Coordinates of C-alpha atoms in Angstrom, one line a residue:
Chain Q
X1 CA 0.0 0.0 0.0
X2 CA 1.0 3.3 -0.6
X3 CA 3.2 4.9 2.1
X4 CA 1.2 7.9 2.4
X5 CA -1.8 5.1 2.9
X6 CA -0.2 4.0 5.9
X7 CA 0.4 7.1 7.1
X8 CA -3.1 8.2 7.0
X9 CA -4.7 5.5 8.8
X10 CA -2.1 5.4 11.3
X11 CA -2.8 9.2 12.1
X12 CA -6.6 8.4 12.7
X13 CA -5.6 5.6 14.9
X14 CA -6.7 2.6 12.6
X15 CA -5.9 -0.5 14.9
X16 CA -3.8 -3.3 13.0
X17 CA -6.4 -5.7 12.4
X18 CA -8.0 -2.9 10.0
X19 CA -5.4 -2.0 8.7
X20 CA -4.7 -5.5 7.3
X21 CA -8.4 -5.4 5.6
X22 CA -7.8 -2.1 4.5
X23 CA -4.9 -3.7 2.3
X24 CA -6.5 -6.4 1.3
X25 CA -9.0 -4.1 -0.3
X26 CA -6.9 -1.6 -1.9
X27 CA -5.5 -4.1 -4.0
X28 CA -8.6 -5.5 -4.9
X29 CA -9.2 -2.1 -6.1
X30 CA -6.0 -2.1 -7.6
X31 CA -7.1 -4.9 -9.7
X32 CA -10.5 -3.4 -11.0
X33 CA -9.5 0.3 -10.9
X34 CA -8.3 1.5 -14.4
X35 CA -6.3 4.8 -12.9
X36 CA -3.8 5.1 -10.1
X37 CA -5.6 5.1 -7.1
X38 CA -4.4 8.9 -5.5
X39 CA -6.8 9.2 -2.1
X40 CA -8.1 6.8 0.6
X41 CA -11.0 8.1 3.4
X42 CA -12.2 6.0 6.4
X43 CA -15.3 7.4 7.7
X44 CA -15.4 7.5 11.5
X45 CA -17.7 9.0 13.8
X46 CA -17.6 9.1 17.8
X47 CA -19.9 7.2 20.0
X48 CA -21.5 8.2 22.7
X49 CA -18.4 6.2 25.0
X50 CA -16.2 8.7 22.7
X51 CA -15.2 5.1 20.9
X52 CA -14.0 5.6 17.4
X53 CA -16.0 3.7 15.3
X54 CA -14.7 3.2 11.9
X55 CA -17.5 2.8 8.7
X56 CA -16.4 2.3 5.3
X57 CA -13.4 2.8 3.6
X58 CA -13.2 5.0 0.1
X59 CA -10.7 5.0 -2.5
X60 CA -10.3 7.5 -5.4
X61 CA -8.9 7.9 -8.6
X62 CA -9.5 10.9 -10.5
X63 CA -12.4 9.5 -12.2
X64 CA -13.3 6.6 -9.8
X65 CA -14.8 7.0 -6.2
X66 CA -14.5 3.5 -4.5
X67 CA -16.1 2.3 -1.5
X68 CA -15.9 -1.2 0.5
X69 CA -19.1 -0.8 3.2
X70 CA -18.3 -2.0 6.6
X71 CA -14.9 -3.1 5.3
X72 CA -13.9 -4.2 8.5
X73 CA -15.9 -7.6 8.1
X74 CA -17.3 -7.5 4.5
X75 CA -16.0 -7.7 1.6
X76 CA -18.4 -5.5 -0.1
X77 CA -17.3 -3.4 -2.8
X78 CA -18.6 -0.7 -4.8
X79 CA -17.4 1.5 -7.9
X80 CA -18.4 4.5 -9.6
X81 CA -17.8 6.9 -11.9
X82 CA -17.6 10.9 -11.4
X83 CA -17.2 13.6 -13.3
X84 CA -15.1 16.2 -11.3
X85 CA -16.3 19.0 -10.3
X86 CA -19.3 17.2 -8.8
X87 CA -23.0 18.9 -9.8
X88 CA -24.3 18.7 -6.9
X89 CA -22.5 18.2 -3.2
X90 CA -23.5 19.1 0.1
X91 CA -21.3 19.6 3.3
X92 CA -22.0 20.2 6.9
X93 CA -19.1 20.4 9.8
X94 CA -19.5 21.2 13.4
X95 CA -16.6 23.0 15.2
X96 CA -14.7 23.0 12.2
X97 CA -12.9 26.1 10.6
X98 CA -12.0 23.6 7.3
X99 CA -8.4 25.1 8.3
X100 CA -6.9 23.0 11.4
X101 CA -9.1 20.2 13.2
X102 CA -9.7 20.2 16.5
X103 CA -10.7 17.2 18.7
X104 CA -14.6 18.5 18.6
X105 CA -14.6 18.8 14.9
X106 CA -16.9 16.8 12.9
X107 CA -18.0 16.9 9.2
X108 CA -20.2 15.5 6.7
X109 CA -20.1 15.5 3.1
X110 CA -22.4 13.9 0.5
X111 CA -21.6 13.9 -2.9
X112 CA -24.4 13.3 -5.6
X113 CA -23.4 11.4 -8.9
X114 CA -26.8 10.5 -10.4
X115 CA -30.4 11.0 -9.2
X116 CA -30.2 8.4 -7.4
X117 CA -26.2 7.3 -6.8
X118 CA -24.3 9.3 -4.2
X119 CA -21.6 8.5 -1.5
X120 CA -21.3 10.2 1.8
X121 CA -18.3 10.5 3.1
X122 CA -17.8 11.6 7.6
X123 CA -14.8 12.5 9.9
X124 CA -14.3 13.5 13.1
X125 CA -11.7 15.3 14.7
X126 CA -8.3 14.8 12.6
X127 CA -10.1 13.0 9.9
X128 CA -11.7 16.1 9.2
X129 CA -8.6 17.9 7.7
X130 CA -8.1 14.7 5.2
X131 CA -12.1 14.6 4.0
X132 CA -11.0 18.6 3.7
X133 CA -8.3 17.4 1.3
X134 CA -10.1 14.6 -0.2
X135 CA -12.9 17.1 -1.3
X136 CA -10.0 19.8 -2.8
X137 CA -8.2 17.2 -5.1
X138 CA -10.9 15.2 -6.3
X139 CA -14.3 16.9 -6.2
X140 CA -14.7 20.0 -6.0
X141 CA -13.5 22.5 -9.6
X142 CA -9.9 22.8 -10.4
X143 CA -8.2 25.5 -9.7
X144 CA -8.1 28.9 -12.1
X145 CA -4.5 28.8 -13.1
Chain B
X1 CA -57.6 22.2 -3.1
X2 CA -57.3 18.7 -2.2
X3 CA -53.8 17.5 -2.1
X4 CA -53.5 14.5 -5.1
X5 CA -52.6 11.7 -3.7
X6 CA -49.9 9.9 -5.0
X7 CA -51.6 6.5 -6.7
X8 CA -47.6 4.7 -7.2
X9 CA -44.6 4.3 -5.4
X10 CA -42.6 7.0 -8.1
X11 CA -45.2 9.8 -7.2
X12 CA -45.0 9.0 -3.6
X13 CA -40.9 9.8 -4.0
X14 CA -41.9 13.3 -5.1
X15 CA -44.6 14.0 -2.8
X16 CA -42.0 12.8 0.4
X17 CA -39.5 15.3 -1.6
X18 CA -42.0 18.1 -1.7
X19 CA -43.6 17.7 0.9
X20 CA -41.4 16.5 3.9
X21 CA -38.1 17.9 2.4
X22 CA -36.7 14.1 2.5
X23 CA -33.8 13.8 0.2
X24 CA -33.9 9.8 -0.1
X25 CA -30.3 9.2 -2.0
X26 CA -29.3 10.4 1.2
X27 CA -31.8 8.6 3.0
X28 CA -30.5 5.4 1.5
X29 CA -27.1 6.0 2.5
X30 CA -28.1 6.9 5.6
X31 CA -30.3 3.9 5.5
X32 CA -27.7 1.4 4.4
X33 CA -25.4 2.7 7.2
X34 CA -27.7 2.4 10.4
X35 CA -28.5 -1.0 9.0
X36 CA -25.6 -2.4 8.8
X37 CA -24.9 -1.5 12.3
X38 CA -28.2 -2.8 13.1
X39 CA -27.1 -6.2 11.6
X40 CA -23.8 -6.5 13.5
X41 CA -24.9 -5.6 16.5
X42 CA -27.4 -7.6 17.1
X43 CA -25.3 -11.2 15.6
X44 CA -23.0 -9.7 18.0
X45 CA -24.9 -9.7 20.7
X46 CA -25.2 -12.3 23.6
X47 CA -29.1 -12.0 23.6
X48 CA -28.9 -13.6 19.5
X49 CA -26.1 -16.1 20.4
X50 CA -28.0 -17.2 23.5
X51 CA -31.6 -17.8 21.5
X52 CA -29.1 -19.9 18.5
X53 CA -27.6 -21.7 21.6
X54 CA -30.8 -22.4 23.1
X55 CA -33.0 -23.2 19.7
X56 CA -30.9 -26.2 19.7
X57 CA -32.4 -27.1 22.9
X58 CA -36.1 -26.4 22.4
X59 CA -35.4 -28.9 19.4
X60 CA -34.8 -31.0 22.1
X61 CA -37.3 -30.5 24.6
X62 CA -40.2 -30.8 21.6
X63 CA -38.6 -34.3 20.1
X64 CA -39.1 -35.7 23.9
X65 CA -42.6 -33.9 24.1
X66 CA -43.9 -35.0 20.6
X67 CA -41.1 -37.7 19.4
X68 CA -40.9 -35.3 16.2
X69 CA -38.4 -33.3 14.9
X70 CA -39.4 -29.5 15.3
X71 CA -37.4 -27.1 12.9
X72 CA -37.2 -27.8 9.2
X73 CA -33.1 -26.5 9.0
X74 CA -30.9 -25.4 11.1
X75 CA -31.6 -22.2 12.3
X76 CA -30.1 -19.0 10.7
X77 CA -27.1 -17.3 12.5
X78 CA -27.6 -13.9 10.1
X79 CA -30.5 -11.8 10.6
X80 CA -31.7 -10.4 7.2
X81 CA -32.4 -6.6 6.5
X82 CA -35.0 -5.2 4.7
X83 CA -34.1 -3.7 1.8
X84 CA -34.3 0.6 1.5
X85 CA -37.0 0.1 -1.7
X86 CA -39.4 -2.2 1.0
X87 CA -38.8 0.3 3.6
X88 CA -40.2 3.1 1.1
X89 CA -43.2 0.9 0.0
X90 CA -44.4 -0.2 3.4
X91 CA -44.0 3.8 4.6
X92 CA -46.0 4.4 1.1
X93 CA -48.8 2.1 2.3
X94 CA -49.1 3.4 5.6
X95 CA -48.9 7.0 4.9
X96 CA -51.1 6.9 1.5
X97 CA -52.4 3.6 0.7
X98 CA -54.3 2.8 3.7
X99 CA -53.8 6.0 5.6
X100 CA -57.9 6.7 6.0
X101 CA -56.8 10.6 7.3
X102 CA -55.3 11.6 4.1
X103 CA -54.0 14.7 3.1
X104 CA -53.3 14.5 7.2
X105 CA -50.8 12.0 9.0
X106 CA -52.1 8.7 9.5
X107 CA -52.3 7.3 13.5
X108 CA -48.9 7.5 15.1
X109 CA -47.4 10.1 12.2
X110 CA -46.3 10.3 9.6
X111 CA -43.4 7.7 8.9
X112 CA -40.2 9.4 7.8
X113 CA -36.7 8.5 7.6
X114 CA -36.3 10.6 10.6
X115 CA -37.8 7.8 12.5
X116 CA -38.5 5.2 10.2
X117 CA -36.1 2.6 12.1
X118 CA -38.3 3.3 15.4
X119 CA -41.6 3.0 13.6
X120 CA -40.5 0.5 11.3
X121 CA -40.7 -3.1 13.2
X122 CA -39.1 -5.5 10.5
X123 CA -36.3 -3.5 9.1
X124 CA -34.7 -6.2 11.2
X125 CA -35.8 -10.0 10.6
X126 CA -35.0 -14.0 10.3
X127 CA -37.4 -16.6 9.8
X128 CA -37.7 -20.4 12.0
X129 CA -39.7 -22.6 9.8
X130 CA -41.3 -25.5 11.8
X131 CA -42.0 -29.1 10.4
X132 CA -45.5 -29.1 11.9
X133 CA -48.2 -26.4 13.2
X134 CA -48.0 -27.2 17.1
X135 CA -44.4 -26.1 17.2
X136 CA -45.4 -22.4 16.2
X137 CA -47.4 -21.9 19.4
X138 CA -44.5 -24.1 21.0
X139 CA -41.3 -21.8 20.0
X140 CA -43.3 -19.0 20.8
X141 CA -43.8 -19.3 24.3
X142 CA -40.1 -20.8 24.6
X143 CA -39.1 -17.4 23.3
X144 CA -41.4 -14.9 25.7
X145 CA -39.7 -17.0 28.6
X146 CA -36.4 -17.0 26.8
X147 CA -36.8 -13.1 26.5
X148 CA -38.2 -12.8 29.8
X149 CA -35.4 -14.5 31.6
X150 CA -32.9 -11.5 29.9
X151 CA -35.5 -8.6 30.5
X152 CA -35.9 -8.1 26.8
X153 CA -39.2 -6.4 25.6
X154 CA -41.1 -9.1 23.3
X155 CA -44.5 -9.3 22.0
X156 CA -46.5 -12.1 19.8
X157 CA -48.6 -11.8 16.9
X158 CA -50.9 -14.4 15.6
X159 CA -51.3 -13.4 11.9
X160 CA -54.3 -15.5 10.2
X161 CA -54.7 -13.2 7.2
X162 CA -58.2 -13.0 4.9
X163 CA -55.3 -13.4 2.0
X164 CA -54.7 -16.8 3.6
X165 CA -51.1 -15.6 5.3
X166 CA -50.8 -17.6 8.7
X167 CA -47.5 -16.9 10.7
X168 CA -46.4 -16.3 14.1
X169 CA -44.3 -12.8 13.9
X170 CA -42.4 -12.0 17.4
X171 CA -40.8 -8.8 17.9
X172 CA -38.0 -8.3 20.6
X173 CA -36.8 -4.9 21.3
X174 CA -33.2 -3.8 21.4
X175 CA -31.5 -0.6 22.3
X176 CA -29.1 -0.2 19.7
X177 CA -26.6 2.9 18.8
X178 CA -26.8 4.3 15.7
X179 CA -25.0 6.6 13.6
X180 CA -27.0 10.0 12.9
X181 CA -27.3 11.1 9.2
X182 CA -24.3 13.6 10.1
X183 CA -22.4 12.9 13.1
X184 CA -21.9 11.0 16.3
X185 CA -25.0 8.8 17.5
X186 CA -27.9 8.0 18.9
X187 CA -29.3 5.6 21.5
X188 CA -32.9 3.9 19.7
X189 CA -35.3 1.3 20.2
X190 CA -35.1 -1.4 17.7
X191 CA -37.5 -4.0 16.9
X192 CA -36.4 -7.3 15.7
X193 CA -38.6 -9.7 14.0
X194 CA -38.8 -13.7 14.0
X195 CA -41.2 -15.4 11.6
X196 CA -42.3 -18.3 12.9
X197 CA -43.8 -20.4 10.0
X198 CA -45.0 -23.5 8.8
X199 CA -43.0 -25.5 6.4
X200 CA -45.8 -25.4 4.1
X201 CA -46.8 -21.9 4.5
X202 CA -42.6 -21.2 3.9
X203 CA -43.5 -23.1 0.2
X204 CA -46.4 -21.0 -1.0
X205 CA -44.8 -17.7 0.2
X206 CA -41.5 -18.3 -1.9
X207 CA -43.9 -19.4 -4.8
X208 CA -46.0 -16.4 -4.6
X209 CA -43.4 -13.7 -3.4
X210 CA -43.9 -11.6 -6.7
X211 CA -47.3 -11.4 -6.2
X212 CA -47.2 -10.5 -2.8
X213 CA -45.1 -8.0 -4.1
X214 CA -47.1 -6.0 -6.0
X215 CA -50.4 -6.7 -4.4
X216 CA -48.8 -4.6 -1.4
X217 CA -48.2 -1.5 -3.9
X218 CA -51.7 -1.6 -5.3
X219 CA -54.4 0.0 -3.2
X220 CA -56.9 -2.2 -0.9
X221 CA -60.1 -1.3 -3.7
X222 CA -57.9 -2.8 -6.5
X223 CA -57.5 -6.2 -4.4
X224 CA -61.4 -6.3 -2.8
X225 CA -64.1 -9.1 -4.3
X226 CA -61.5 -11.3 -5.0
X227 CA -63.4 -14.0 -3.2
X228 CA -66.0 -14.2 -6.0
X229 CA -63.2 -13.8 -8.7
X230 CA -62.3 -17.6 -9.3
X231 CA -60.3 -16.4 -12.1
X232 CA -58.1 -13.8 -10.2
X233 CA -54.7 -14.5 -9.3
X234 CA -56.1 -13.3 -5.9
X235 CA -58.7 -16.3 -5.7
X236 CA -56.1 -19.3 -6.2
X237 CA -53.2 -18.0 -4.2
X238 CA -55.2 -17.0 -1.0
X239 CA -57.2 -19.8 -0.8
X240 CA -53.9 -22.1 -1.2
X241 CA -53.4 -20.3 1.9
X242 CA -55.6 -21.2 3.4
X243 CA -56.3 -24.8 2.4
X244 CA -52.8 -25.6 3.0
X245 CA -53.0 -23.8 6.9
X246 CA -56.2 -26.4 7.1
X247 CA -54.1 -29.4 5.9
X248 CA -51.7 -28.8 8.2
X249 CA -54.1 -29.0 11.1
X250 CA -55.3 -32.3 9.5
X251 CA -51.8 -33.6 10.0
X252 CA -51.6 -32.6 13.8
X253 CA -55.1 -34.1 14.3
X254 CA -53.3 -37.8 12.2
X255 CA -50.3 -37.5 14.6
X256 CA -52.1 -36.9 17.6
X257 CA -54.4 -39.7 17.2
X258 CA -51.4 -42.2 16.7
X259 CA -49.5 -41.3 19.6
X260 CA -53.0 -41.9 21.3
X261 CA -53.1 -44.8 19.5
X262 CA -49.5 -45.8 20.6
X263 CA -49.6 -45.2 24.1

């Protein structure tokens, strides 16, 4: 897997039995995907405990969003086609400045391919800087030069 | 101006748009997420390891009591999730269909993803199919002193349908956590439900699924006087119901009467 991979889903504290399955389904990805795959998301959100659950796991290419749902113990996988910059996306975040992430932050973005396909994609605290990310290089328009 | 009411499931997806605001591709996700937490917790859970555990023994305690075997297969480890487009019909029956208090909400609300998985009591299922008609009454009572023993909310329903559906349909309550549309969770009441069936009833219901199917999206008028409609599809299916539910209770009366017979 890609070093910056690793690095990502050690930051957000992705225990090592994940991480494993996380491998396992970035190179089935690998194999399907015709693009190099460039991002990786894990949704998380906090439980009530303040556990760190962990939801699915995205991948994305620049014309491929990825998903494997509850990746952790399925091996569920999903593809799709996008056209960047997305028609329609919404976003909502909670103690969030979409600058630095603090351990309160939260956000949640959907992204809307067709009428009826979309993803969602949710962070909390330092995930919330990479779904920031995530959202720059793949989703939103490119950048006036 | 009376409000039209929306006479199929693709007009009842605008009207919820209109008029409730829902946004149902983000529904479904939402929908798919909560579910599959729904479905992990509860095979997680020691409350559906214990019942597994202890179906094993009722088989048990009903081949001593009867000297037949009670379940038809082993019993399912997975509990089964209804699918988002089922979710959307039943709510689509119960807020149009048979809501009599239309334009206004029916009894209870109206049912909206907001709090469909409370209102909802099968989003969350598995099915026991029994080799003979005593040993519905039988699991059921096993499973209110099963559930009672772990202070678990449960409740029995009898279902003898005019369509000619008979069932036993238990629902056990759970308190699950949940992940909100957005962010962090939420603490709900779920409802899980068994179906206790018949092996025969389990035959006619995988035969007539389909039709099932889209009996449930057409209004009651369309599927009235079917009784007097020999050529219906209504006609033969229910009454197979029916007969078959009556055949079955002429097998417990034959069994009966030789294990009179062979005391």
């Amino acid at each position: 897997m890609k070093p910056e991979f690793v690095e990502y889903i050690a930051v957000i504290g992705v225990p090592a039995a994940l991480q494993e399955r996380i491998a396992i389904h970035y190179e089935c990805f690998q194999a399907f995907c015709p693009e190099e795959i460039g991002g990786i998301f894990v949704t998380d959100y906090i439980t009530k405990e303040a556990t760190r659950i962990y939801g699915s796991l995205h991948f994305v290419s620049d014309s491929f969003i990825m998903e494997a749902k509850e990746f952790a113990t399925d091996d569920h996988l999903e593809m799709a086609l996008f056209e960047r910059p997305l028609k329609y996306w919404t976003l909502r975040k909670q103690d969030y400045d979409l600058k630095k992430a603090t351990e309160a932050s939260r956000i949640y973005f959907t992204g809307h391919l067709t009428e009826n396909l979309g993803f969602e994609l949710k962070g909390s605290k330092e995930n919330c800087d990479f779904l920031r990310d995530l959202v720059l290089r793949y989703f939103l328009p490119r950048p006036r030069r | 101006m009376n409000e039209k009411k929306p006479s199929s499931v693709g007009e009842y997806r605008v009207w919820l748009a209109k008029q409730h605001k829902c946004d149902l591709a983000k529904a479904k996700l939402h929908y798919d997420s909560v579910t599959s937490k729904i479905k992990t917790g509860l095979e997680a859970s020691s409350f559906w390891r214990d019942l597994i555990a202890e179906l094993k023994e009722f088989e048990g305690q009903y081949n001593v009591a009867t000297g037949f075997q009670l379940q038809m297969t082993e019993p399912s480890r997975t509990i089964l999730i209804k699918p988002f487009d089922s979710v959307l019909l039943k709510t689509y029956r119960k807020n149009v269909v048979l809501n009599r208090k239309w334009p206004t909400e029916p009894d209870g609300g109206w049912i909206l993803p907001s709090n469909w998985f409370v209102r909802i009591n099968d989003i969350a299922r598995t099915m026991i199919i029994v080799k003979y008609l005593d040993g519905v009454q039988f699991l059921v009572d096993k499973f209110k002193s099963f559930c009672s023993l772990r202070a678990v909310e449960c409740r029995d329903s009898l279902e003898a349908r005019t369509d000619g559906y008979y069932a036993c349909h238990v629902y056990t309550k759970h308190k699950i956590e949940i992940p909100k549309l957005t962010w962090d969770t939420e603490l709900v009441n779920i409802s899980c439900e068994i179906q206790i069936t018949t092996q025969l009833q389990e035959n006619i219901r995988r035969l007539l699924h389909n039709y099932y199917e889209q009996k449930r999206e057409r209004p009651p008028s369309e599927n009235a006087g079917w009784q007097w409609d020999y050529k219906s599809d209504e006609f033969g299916a229910n009454y197979l119901g029916h007969i078959l539910h009556y055949v079955e209770g002429m097998i417990m009366e034959i069994r009966e009467k030789q294990k009179g017979r062979n005391l």
